Coordinates of C-alpha atoms and ligand atoms in Angstrom, one line a residue:
X1 CA 9.7 -43.9 38.0
X2 CA 6.6 -45.5 39.5
X3 CA 4.3 -42.7 38.2
X4 CA 6.0 -42.6 34.8
X5 CA 5.3 -46.4 34.4
X6 CA 1.7 -45.8 35.6
X7 CA 1.2 -43.1 32.9
X8 CA 2.7 -45.3 30.3
X9 CA 0.6 -48.3 31.1
X10 CA -2.6 -46.2 31.0
X11 CA -1.4 -44.6 27.8
X12 CA -0.8 -48.1 26.3
X13 CA -4.2 -49.3 27.4
X14 CA -5.8 -46.2 25.6
X15 CA -3.8 -47.0 22.5
X16 CA -4.8 -50.6 22.5
X17 CA -8.4 -49.5 22.8
X18 CA -8.0 -47.1 20.0
X19 CA -6.4 -49.6 17.6
X20 CA -9.3 -52.1 18.4
X21 CA -11.8 -49.3 17.6
X22 CA -10.1 -48.5 14.4
X23 CA -9.8 -52.1 13.3
X24 CA -13.5 -52.5 13.8
X25 CA -14.2 -49.4 11.9
X26 CA -11.9 -50.5 9.1
X27 CA -14.0 -53.7 8.6
X28 CA -16.3 -51.5 6.5
X29 CA -16.4 -51.8 2.8
X30 CA -15.2 -49.0 0.5
X31 CA -18.8 -48.2 -0.2
X32 CA -19.4 -47.2 3.4
X33 CA -16.3 -45.0 3.5
X34 CA -17.6 -42.4 1.0
X35 CA -17.5 -39.8 3.7
X36 CA -13.7 -39.9 4.4
X37 CA -12.5 -36.4 4.4
X38 CA -9.0 -35.0 4.9
X39 CA -8.6 -32.4 7.5
X40 CA -5.5 -30.1 7.9
X41 CA -4.6 -27.5 10.6
X42 CA -1.4 -25.4 10.5
X43 CA 0.9 -24.1 13.2
X44 CA 3.2 -21.4 11.9
X45 CA 6.2 -20.0 13.5
X46 CA 7.2 -16.6 12.2
X47 CA 10.5 -14.8 13.3
X48 CA 9.9 -11.3 14.2
X49 CA 12.0 -8.6 12.4
X50 CA 13.6 -6.8 15.3
X51 CA 17.1 -5.6 15.8
X52 CA 17.6 -7.5 19.1
X53 CA 16.1 -10.6 20.6
X54 CA 12.9 -11.0 22.6
X55 CA 14.4 -10.9 26.1
X56 CA 18.0 -9.8 25.6
X57 CA 20.1 -7.2 23.9
X58 CA 21.9 -9.7 21.5
X59 CA 21.4 -8.9 17.8
X60 CA 19.1 -10.7 15.4
X61 CA 21.5 -11.4 12.6
X62 CA 21.2 -14.4 10.3
X63 CA 24.6 -14.3 8.8
X64 CA 26.7 -13.8 11.9
X65 CA 29.5 -16.4 12.7
X66 CA 28.2 -19.1 15.1
X67 CA 27.8 -18.0 18.7
X68 CA 28.8 -14.4 18.1
X69 CA 25.2 -13.1 18.9
X70 CA 24.5 -14.6 22.4
X71 CA 23.9 -12.5 25.5
X72 CA 24.4 -14.2 28.9
X73 CA 20.7 -14.7 29.2
X74 CA 20.4 -16.6 25.8
X75 CA 23.0 -19.0 27.1
X76 CA 21.0 -19.5 30.4
X77 CA 23.8 -18.2 32.6
X78 CA 22.4 -18.4 36.1
X79 CA 21.3 -15.1 37.5
X80 CA 20.4 -13.5 34.3
X81 CA 16.9 -12.2 33.8
X82 CA 14.7 -11.6 30.7
X83 CA 13.8 -8.0 29.7
X84 CA 11.0 -7.8 27.3
X85 CA 11.7 -6.0 23.8
X86 CA 9.0 -3.5 23.2
X87 CA 9.5 -3.6 19.5
X88 CA 8.7 -7.3 19.4
X89 CA 5.5 -6.7 21.4
X90 CA 4.6 -4.0 18.8
X91 CA 5.4 -6.4 15.8
X92 CA 3.4 -9.3 17.4
X93 CA 0.5 -7.0 18.1
X94 CA 0.4 -5.6 14.6
X95 CA 0.5 -9.1 13.3
X96 CA -2.4 -10.0 15.6
X97 CA -4.3 -6.8 14.4
X98 CA -4.0 -7.6 10.6
X99 CA -5.1 -11.1 11.3
X100 CA -8.3 -9.8 12.8
X101 CA -7.6 -11.2 16.2
X102 CA -9.0 -10.2 19.6
X103 CA -6.1 -8.8 21.6
X104 CA -5.7 -9.6 25.3
X105 CA -4.6 -6.4 27.0
X106 CA -3.1 -8.6 29.7
X107 CA -1.4 -11.9 28.5
X108 CA 1.1 -14.2 30.4
X109 CA 4.4 -16.0 29.8
X110 CA 4.8 -19.5 30.7
X111 CA 7.7 -21.9 30.8
X112 CA 7.5 -25.0 28.6
X113 CA 10.1 -27.5 29.8
X114 CA 11.9 -30.1 27.5
X115 CA 15.4 -30.9 27.2
X116 CA 17.2 -30.3 24.0
X117 CA 20.9 -29.3 23.3
X118 CA 19.9 -26.2 21.5
X119 CA 18.0 -24.8 24.4
X120 CA 20.4 -24.5 27.4
X121 CA 17.6 -23.2 29.9
X122 CA 15.9 -26.5 29.5
X123 CA 12.6 -24.7 28.9
X124 CA 11.1 -22.2 26.3
X125 CA 9.4 -19.1 27.3
X126 CA 6.1 -19.0 25.6
X127 CA 2.4 -18.1 26.1
X128 CA 0.3 -21.2 26.8
X129 CA -2.5 -20.2 29.0
X130 CA -3.3 -16.6 28.2
X131 CA -1.8 -15.6 24.8
X132 CA -1.4 -12.2 23.2
X133 CA -4.3 -12.7 21.0
X134 CA -7.2 -15.2 20.1
X135 CA -9.9 -15.7 17.6
X136 CA -8.4 -14.4 14.3
X137 CA -8.8 -15.2 10.7
X138 CA -7.2 -15.1 7.4
X139 CA -9.0 -15.2 4.1
X140 CA -7.3 -16.1 0.9
X141 CA -7.9 -17.5 -2.7
X142 CA -7.1 -21.1 -3.7
X143 CA -5.6 -20.8 -7.1
X144 CA -4.1 -24.1 -8.5
X145 CA -1.8 -24.4 -11.4
X146 CA -4.4 -26.1 -13.4
X147 CA -6.1 -23.1 -15.3
X148 CA -9.3 -25.3 -15.7
X149 CA -9.8 -25.6 -12.0
X150 CA -12.2 -23.4 -10.2
X151 CA -10.8 -20.6 -8.1
X152 CA -12.4 -20.2 -4.7
X153 CA -12.0 -18.2 -1.5
X154 CA -11.5 -19.7 1.8
X155 CA -11.2 -18.5 5.5
X156 CA -9.0 -20.2 8.0
X157 CA -9.8 -19.3 11.6
X158 CA -7.0 -18.7 14.1
X159 CA -7.2 -20.0 17.6
X160 CA -4.4 -18.0 19.1
X161 CA -1.3 -16.0 18.5
X162 CA 1.5 -16.3 21.1
X163 CA 4.8 -14.7 21.5
X164 CA 7.7 -17.0 22.3
X165 CA 11.4 -17.6 22.0
X166 CA 13.1 -19.3 19.2
X167 CA 15.6 -22.1 20.0
X168 CA 19.3 -22.3 18.9
X169 CA 20.4 -24.5 16.1
X170 CA 22.2 -27.8 16.0
X171 CA 24.6 -28.3 13.1
X172 CA 25.4 -31.9 12.3
X173 CA 29.0 -32.2 11.0
X174 CA 29.1 -35.5 9.2
X175 CA 33.0 -35.3 8.5
X176 CA 33.8 -35.2 12.3
X177 CA 30.7 -37.0 13.4
X178 CA 29.9 -34.2 15.9
X179 CA 27.0 -32.1 16.6
X180 CA 27.7 -28.4 17.1
X181 CA 25.4 -25.9 18.9
X182 CA 24.9 -22.3 17.5
X183 CA 23.0 -20.1 19.9
X184 CA 22.7 -17.1 17.7
X185 CA 19.0 -17.9 17.0
X186 CA 18.4 -18.8 20.7
X187 CA 16.0 -16.2 22.1
X188 CA 14.9 -14.6 18.8
X189 CA 11.1 -13.5 18.9
X190 CA 8.6 -15.8 17.3
X191 CA 5.1 -15.4 17.0
X192 CA 3.3 -18.8 16.8
X193 CA 0.0 -18.8 14.9
X194 CA -2.3 -21.7 15.7
X195 CA -4.8 -22.2 13.0
X196 CA -7.9 -24.2 13.5
X197 CA -8.1 -27.6 11.6
X198 CA -10.5 -26.2 8.8
X199 CA -8.5 -26.8 5.5
X200 CA -8.7 -29.8 3.4
X201 CA -5.8 -30.3 1.2
X202 CA -2.1 -29.3 0.3
X203 CA -3.3 -26.6 -2.1
X204 CA -5.5 -24.9 0.6
X205 CA -2.6 -25.2 3.0
X206 CA 0.0 -23.7 0.6
X207 CA -2.6 -20.9 -0.5
X208 CA -2.9 -20.0 3.1
X209 CA 0.9 -19.7 3.7
X210 CA 1.3 -17.7 0.6
X211 CA -1.3 -15.2 1.7
X212 CA 0.4 -15.0 5.0
X213 CA 3.7 -14.4 3.5
X214 CA 2.2 -11.5 1.4
X215 CA 0.6 -10.1 4.6
X216 CA 4.0 -10.2 6.4
X217 CA 5.7 -8.6 3.4
X218 CA 3.0 -5.9 3.6
X219 CA 3.4 -5.1 7.4
X220 CA 7.1 -6.1 7.4
X221 CA 7.0 -7.8 10.8
X222 CA 8.7 -11.0 9.4
X223 CA 11.4 -11.1 6.7
X224 CA 9.5 -14.1 5.2
X225 CA 12.8 -15.7 4.1
X226 CA 11.7 -19.4 4.5
X227 CA 14.9 -20.4 3.2
X228 CA 16.6 -19.0 6.2
X229 CA 14.0 -20.5 8.5
X230 CA 12.4 -17.1 9.2
X231 CA 8.8 -18.7 8.7
X232 CA 8.3 -22.4 9.4
X233 CA 5.1 -24.4 9.1
X234 CA 4.0 -27.5 11.0
X235 CA 1.1 -29.2 9.2
X236 CA -1.3 -31.4 11.1
X237 CA -3.1 -33.9 8.9
X238 CA -6.0 -36.3 9.7
X239 CA -8.7 -38.1 7.9
X240 CA -12.2 -37.8 9.3
X241 CA -15.0 -40.1 8.6
X242 CA -18.4 -38.3 8.8
X243 CA -18.4 -36.5 12.0
X244 CA -15.7 -38.7 13.6
X245 CA -12.2 -36.8 13.6
X246 CA -9.3 -39.2 12.8
X247 CA -5.9 -39.6 14.5
X248 CA -3.6 -36.8 13.3
X249 CA -0.1 -36.7 12.4
X250 CA 2.0 -33.7 12.6
X251 CA 4.6 -32.8 9.9
X252 CA 7.3 -30.5 11.3
X253 CA 9.2 -27.6 10.1
X254 CA 8.2 -27.3 6.5
X255 CA 10.4 -24.7 5.0
X256 CA 8.8 -23.7 1.6
X257 CA 5.5 -23.1 0.1
X258 CA 6.0 -26.1 -2.2
X259 CA 7.0 -28.3 0.6
X260 CA 3.8 -27.5 2.5
X261 CA 1.7 -28.4 -0.5
X262 CA 3.6 -31.6 -1.3
X263 CA 3.9 -32.8 2.1
X264 CA 0.3 -32.3 3.1
X265 CA -0.9 -34.1 0.0
X266 CA 1.5 -36.9 0.4
X267 CA 0.5 -37.4 4.0
X268 CA -3.2 -37.4 3.1
X269 CA -2.5 -40.2 0.5
X270 CA -0.5 -42.1 3.0
X271 CA -3.2 -42.1 5.5
X272 CA -5.9 -42.9 3.2
X273 CA -4.1 -45.9 2.0
X274 CA -3.5 -47.1 5.6
X275 CA -7.2 -46.6 6.3
X276 CA -8.3 -48.5 3.1
X277 CA -5.9 -51.3 4.0
X278 CA -7.5 -51.6 7.4
X279 CA -4.4 -50.2 9.2
X280 CA -4.2 -47.6 11.9
X281 CA -2.9 -44.1 11.9
X282 CA -0.4 -43.6 14.6
X283 CA -0.4 -40.2 16.3
X284 CA 3.3 -39.2 15.5
X285 CA 5.5 -36.4 14.4
X286 CA 6.9 -36.7 10.8
X287 CA 9.4 -34.9 8.8
X288 CA 9.3 -34.1 5.1
X289 CA 12.1 -35.5 2.9
X290 CA 12.3 -33.2 -0.1
X291 CA 14.6 -35.5 -2.0
X292 CA 12.5 -38.7 -1.5
X293 CA 9.3 -36.8 -1.7
X294 CA 7.7 -38.4 1.3
X295 CA 7.0 -37.8 5.0
X296 CA 9.1 -39.9 7.4
X297 CA 8.3 -40.9 10.9
X298 CA 10.4 -39.0 13.5
X299 CA 8.8 -39.8 16.9
X300 CA 5.6 -41.1 18.0
X301 CA 3.3 -39.0 20.3
X302 CA 1.1 -41.8 21.6
X303 CA 2.4 -41.1 25.1
X304 CA 1.6 -37.6 25.9
X305 CA 4.6 -35.5 26.6
X306 CA 4.4 -33.5 29.8
X307 CA 6.0 -30.0 29.4
X308 CA 5.4 -29.1 33.1
X309 CA 4.1 -25.7 32.1
X310 CA 4.5 -23.1 34.9
X311 CA 4.1 -19.4 34.9
X312 CA 7.4 -17.6 34.0
X313 CA 8.4 -16.1 37.5
X314 CA 10.8 -13.6 36.1
X315 CA 8.4 -11.7 33.8
X316 CA 5.4 -9.4 34.8
X317 CA 2.2 -10.0 32.9
X318 CA 2.5 -8.5 29.4
X319 CA 0.4 -5.3 29.4
X320 CA -0.4 -3.9 26.0
X321 CA -0.7 -0.4 27.6
X322 CA 3.2 -0.4 27.2
X323 CA 2.6 0.2 23.5
X324 CA 0.3 2.4 21.4
X325 CA -2.1 0.1 19.9
X326 CA -4.3 2.7 18.2
X327 CA -1.1 4.1 16.4
X328 CA -0.4 0.6 15.2
X329 CA -3.9 0.2 14.0
X330 CA -3.7 3.4 11.9
X331 CA -0.2 2.4 10.6
X332 CA -1.9 -0.6 8.8
X333 CA -1.0 -0.4 5.1
X334 CA -3.2 -1.7 2.1
X335 CA -3.5 -5.5 2.7
X336 CA -3.1 -8.1 0.0
X337 CA -6.9 -8.7 -0.3
X338 CA -7.4 -4.9 -0.9
X339 CA -4.6 -4.9 -3.4
X340 CA -6.1 -7.8 -5.3
X341 CA -9.5 -6.0 -5.4
X342 CA -7.7 -2.9 -6.7
X343 CA -6.0 -4.9 -9.5
X344 CA -9.3 -6.4 -10.5
X345 CA -11.3 -3.3 -10.4
X346 CA -8.8 -0.7 -11.8
X347 CA -7.1 -2.8 -14.4
X348 CA -9.8 -5.5 -15.2
X349 CA -7.8 -8.5 -14.2
X350 CA -9.6 -11.7 -13.3
X351 CA -8.6 -13.3 -10.0
X352 CA -6.0 -15.6 -11.5
X353 CA -4.1 -12.7 -13.3
X354 CA -4.4 -10.7 -10.1
X355 CA -3.1 -13.5 -8.1
X356 CA -0.2 -14.3 -10.3
X357 CA 1.0 -10.7 -10.1
X358 CA 0.4 -10.6 -6.4
X359 CA 2.6 -13.7 -5.7
X360 CA 5.7 -11.9 -6.4
X361 CA 5.9 -8.6 -4.5
X362 CA 8.8 -7.2 -6.8
X363 CA 6.8 -7.8 -10.0
X364 CA 3.6 -6.3 -8.4
X365 CA 5.6 -3.2 -7.5
X366 CA 7.0 -3.0 -11.0
X367 CA 3.5 -3.3 -12.4
X368 CA 2.3 -0.3 -10.3
X369 CA 5.3 1.7 -11.2
X370 CA 4.8 1.1 -14.9
X371 CA 1.1 2.0 -14.8
X372 CA 1.7 5.1 -12.6
X373 CA 4.3 6.4 -14.9
X374 CA 1.8 6.5 -17.7
X375 CA -1.7 5.5 -16.9
X376 CA -2.7 5.2 -20.5
X377 CA -0.6 2.1 -20.9
X378 CA -2.3 -1.1 -21.7
X379 CA -2.5 -3.0 -18.4
X380 CA -2.9 -6.6 -20.0
X381 CA 0.3 -6.0 -22.1
X382 CA 2.2 -4.8 -19.1
X383 CA 0.9 -7.9 -17.2
X384 CA 2.1 -10.1 -20.1
X385 CA 5.6 -8.5 -20.3
X386 CA 6.2 -8.7 -16.6
X387 CA 4.7 -12.0 -15.4
X388 CA 5.5 -14.0 -18.6
X389 CA 8.3 -12.6 -20.7
X390 CA 10.3 -11.0 -18.0
X391 CA 10.0 -14.0 -15.7
X392 CA 10.9 -16.4 -18.6
X393 CA 14.2 -14.5 -19.5
X394 CA 15.0 -14.3 -15.7
X395 CA 14.6 -18.0 -15.4
X396 CA 16.8 -18.6 -18.4
X397 CA 19.7 -17.2 -16.5
X398 CA 18.7 -18.4 -13.1
X399 CA 17.9 -14.9 -11.7
X400 CA 15.2 -14.1 -9.2
X401 CA 12.8 -11.2 -9.7
X402 CA 14.6 -9.2 -6.8
X403 CA 17.9 -9.5 -8.6
X404 CA 16.5 -7.8 -11.7
X405 CA 17.9 -4.4 -12.2
X406 CA 15.9 -3.2 -15.2
X407 CA 14.0 -0.1 -14.1
X408 CA 10.3 0.4 -14.5
X409 CA 10.5 3.0 -17.2
X410 CA 12.6 0.8 -19.4
X411 CA 10.1 -2.1 -19.0
X412 CA 7.4 0.6 -19.6
X413 CA 9.1 1.5 -22.8
X414 CA 8.9 -2.2 -24.0
X415 CA 5.3 -2.3 -23.3
X416 CA 4.9 0.9 -25.4
X417 CA 7.1 -0.4 -28.2
X418 CA 5.0 -3.4 -28.4
X419 CA 1.9 -1.4 -28.4
X420 CA 2.7 0.8 -31.1
X421 CA 4.0 -2.0 -33.4
X422 CA 7.7 -1.0 -33.3
X423 CA 8.5 -4.4 -31.6
X424 CA 6.9 -7.7 -31.8
X425 CA 7.0 -10.2 -29.0
X426 CA 9.8 -12.3 -30.3
X427 CA 12.2 -9.4 -30.3
X428 CA 10.6 -8.0 -27.0
X429 CA 12.2 -11.2 -25.4
X430 CA 15.5 -10.4 -27.0
X431 CA 15.4 -7.0 -25.8
X432 CA 14.6 -8.1 -22.2
X433 CA 17.5 -10.6 -22.5
X434 CA 20.0 -7.9 -23.6
X435 CA 18.8 -5.5 -20.8
X436 CA 19.4 -8.2 -18.2
X437 CA 23.0 -8.2 -19.4
X438 CA 23.4 -4.5 -19.4
X439 CA 20.8 -2.7 -17.3
X440 CA 21.8 0.8 -18.1
X441 CA 20.7 0.8 -21.8
X442 CA 17.4 2.0 -23.0
X443 CA 15.0 -0.4 -24.9
X444 CA 15.0 1.9 -28.0
X445 CA 18.7 2.1 -28.2
X446 CA 19.0 -1.7 -28.2
X447 CA 16.3 -2.0 -30.9
X448 CA 18.0 0.5 -33.1
X449 CA 21.5 -0.8 -32.6
X450 CA 20.5 -4.4 -33.5
X451 CA 18.0 -3.4 -36.3
X452 CA 15.3 -5.3 -34.4
X453 CA 12.3 -3.1 -35.4
X454 CA 9.3 -5.0 -36.6
X455 CA 8.6 -4.7 -40.3
X456 CA 5.3 -3.3 -40.7
X457 CA 5.7 -1.2 -43.8
X458 CA 2.8 -2.0 -46.3
X459 CA 5.1 -2.1 -49.4
X460 CA 7.7 -4.3 -47.7
X461 CA 5.0 -6.8 -46.5
X462 CA 3.5 -6.9 -49.9
X463 CA 6.9 -7.5 -51.4
X464 CA 7.5 -10.5 -49.0
X465 CA 4.1 -11.9 -49.7
X466 CA 4.5 -11.8 -53.4
X467 CA 8.0 -13.4 -53.3
X468 CA 6.6 -16.2 -51.0
X469 CA 3.8 -16.9 -53.4
X470 CA 6.3 -17.3 -56.2
X471 CA 8.6 -19.5 -54.1
X472 CA 5.9 -21.8 -52.9
X473 CA 3.4 -22.4 -55.7
X474 CA 2.3 -25.6 -54.2
X475 CA 1.0 -23.8 -51.0
X476 CA -0.7 -21.4 -53.1
X477 CA -2.3 -24.2 -55.2
X478 CA -3.4 -26.0 -52.1
X479 CA -5.0 -23.0 -50.6
X480 CA -6.9 -22.3 -53.7
X481 CA -8.3 -25.9 -53.8
X482 CA -9.7 -25.1 -50.3
X483 CA -6.9 -26.2 -48.1
X484 CA -6.9 -22.9 -46.0
X485 CA -4.2 -24.2 -43.7
X486 CA -1.6 -24.1 -46.5
X487 CA -1.4 -20.4 -45.8
X488 CA 0.7 -21.3 -42.8
X489 CA 3.6 -22.6 -44.9
X490 CA 3.7 -19.1 -46.7
X491 CA 3.5 -17.2 -43.3
X492 CA 6.2 -19.4 -41.9
X493 CA 8.5 -18.8 -44.8
X494 CA 8.1 -15.1 -44.4
X495 CA 8.8 -15.3 -40.7
X496 CA 12.0 -17.3 -41.4
X497 CA 13.2 -15.0 -44.3
X498 CA 12.8 -11.9 -42.0
X499 CA 14.1 -13.5 -38.9
X500 CA 10.9 -13.3 -37.2
X501 CA 10.8 -9.5 -37.8
X502 CA 7.8 -9.3 -40.0
X503 CA 4.5 -8.2 -38.4
X504 CA 2.9 -11.6 -38.9
X505 CA -0.7 -10.3 -38.5
X506 CA -0.3 -8.0 -41.4
X507 CA 1.4 -10.7 -43.4
X508 CA -1.3 -13.1 -42.9
X509 CA -4.1 -10.4 -43.7
X510 CA -2.1 -9.4 -46.9
X511 CA -1.6 -12.9 -48.1
X512 CA -5.3 -13.7 -47.7
X513 CA -6.1 -10.6 -49.8
X514 CA -3.6 -11.7 -52.6
X515 CA -4.6 -15.4 -52.5
X516 CA -8.4 -14.5 -52.8
X517 CA -7.9 -11.8 -55.5
X518 CA -5.4 -13.7 -57.7
X519 CA -7.7 -16.2 -59.2
Ligands
ADP1 P1 -3.0 -29.5 21.2 O1 -3.5 -28.7 22.2 O2 -3.0 -31.0 21.2 O3 -1.6 -28.9 20.6 P2 -4.5 -28.0 19.2 O4 -6.0 -27.9 19.4 O5 -3.8 -26.8 19.9 O6 -4.0 -29.4 19.8 O7 -4.2 -28.1 17.8 C1 -2.8 -28.1 17.3 C2 -2.9 -27.9 15.9 O8 -3.4 -29.2 15.3 C3 -3.7 -26.9 15.4 O9 -3.1 -26.3 14.3 C4 -4.9 -27.6 14.8 O10 -5.5 -27.0 13.7 C5 -4.4 -29.0 14.4 N1 -5.4 -30.0 14.6 C6 -6.1 -30.4 15.8 N2 -6.9 -31.4 15.4 C7 -6.7 -31.8 14.1 C8 -7.2 -32.8 13.3 N3 -8.0 -33.8 13.7 N4 -6.7 -32.9 12.0 C9 -5.8 -32.1 11.6 N5 -5.3 -31.1 12.4 C10 -5.7 -30.9 13.6
MG2 MG1 -0.5 -26.9 20.5

C-alpha cells in the first residue's frame, strides 16, 4: 500500500508538471501553432487461423455454444501446462515474412499480469522482451473516396510482431443484469502487430488496415472477419507541435475499416479543439461509439499500470528451427502490391481502378476468371460490369459479393453482349438483376425470353427518328434555330418509346444527320 501511494504521488506530480507545461504552451496564438500535426500509430491483433488454440488442443471455432471449446489449460486449472501449437508458429512466421520483418530465431514468452474476469489465469502469455519478429514494413496506397484527391503511396514501419493468447469474452446480459463469461476464445492464437507512429490521419490508418486485410486474405493466416473480432485495431492518436510529440490517447478495439477511419479522424478533431481551447490532452484509453460517432473515455492511463512482466516458466524459448522457414518463404503467393501492379500493367488500369477491384477479393477473382476465359475481352467493360453494375444490383437486394452465385462465364457473356451491341447498359442491369434471382440461367436466354435486345437495326432507328421529328416539331424548329440541346428531347422521346432499348448513340447520330440535311 505504501509503495502504491508513493507511486501515485510521484505520478500525480508528473501529471501536474505536464499540465502546467501544456498550459504554458497553449498561451501561444493560433499563428504560432501552424506546425500542429496529427500522429497515428496502430496496434493490430489478428487471430491466427488454426484448428486448435495456441497452447491447448481445444478447437478454434467461432460459432460454438459458449464454453464448449475450453481445455483445462484455457480455464487455468492448476497443474495444466501449455504446449505450443506448431501450426500457429508457422502462421505467425509467414505473417512476419510477408511483412518484411527480421525473424528472431529464438524468441521468448512472458506473462503479462492483470485481472479481468475473461482471463482466469490472471495473466496473458505474450512476447514482451524478445518477440518473434521486429523491424518490418507494409506499403500501401492511400485512396480516398473523393476522386479529385491525389492518390499516394505510404509505408508504415513495424516495430514488432508477437505471438500471444487471446482472452475470453464477457457477455453483458441486460435483461438479467448479469455478466456471463465465455472462454471459447480464451487461448486462441493472436499475432499483435505494433506499428510505428508514422501515419497522419484516418484515411491513412484505414488504408493500412485494408492492405493488411488483403495481405492476410492472400496468405490465409487470418480469417479477416472483423465482424467476428478476428482482426481488431487499437489506434493511438496524438498531436505533435514541431518536433515535440503530444500526449497520446488510445482508441481500443476498432472492429471495422470504417470505424478505424472515423474514430481516428474524430479523435484528431477532438484533440485539436482541446489544444486550441488551451486545454490539456489526457493520456487515456477511449472507445468508439459507432452510434454516436464519437470516441468516449474509458479509463485514464496517467498512472502507469504495472503488468509485472516475468518470463513464462512453463515454456521453452521458441526456436524457429522447429519449423521449415525456407519452405514458408517459398510458399508466399503473389501479394497485393504485385497483383495491383499486374492489373495496371496487363489491363491498363490506373491506381484507383486497380484499387477498387482489389478491395473486394471475390470481385477480383471474378475479374481474372472472366479475362482468363477470353483474353480478348474488353477489360474496362469487365471492370465496369463487375465493380459498378454488379455491385449496384447486389446492393439493391442487400447481398454481399461473396453471396453472388453468378458464374464467371455468365458475367463474361454480359460483357460480350454489351461489347457486340446486343445489350445496352440499362438492360445489362436488368439481366444481372434477373440472374441474381435465378443463377442457373444464361444471359442470352434471359435477353431472348424478355425481348431485351438492343435495337440497332438502321432502318428501325431511322423509322423512330422520323416519327419523333413529326411528333415534336417544336424541338426540330428549336434545333434548326441553333438550340442544339433541343435534340435531347427527341432522343428522350425515342428512349421512352422503345423502353430504353434503342441504341441511343446511333439514334443521336441519325437524328443529327436528318436535322442537318432536312432544311
Ligand atoms: P508503449 O511501450 O508505451 O506501449 P509503444 O512505443 O510500444 O509504447 O507504442 C505503442 C503504440 O503507440 C504503437 O503502435 C505506436 O505507434 C503508438 N504511439 C507511440 N507514440 C505515439 C504518439 N506520440 N502518437 C501516436 N501514436 C503513438
Ligand atoms: Mg505496447
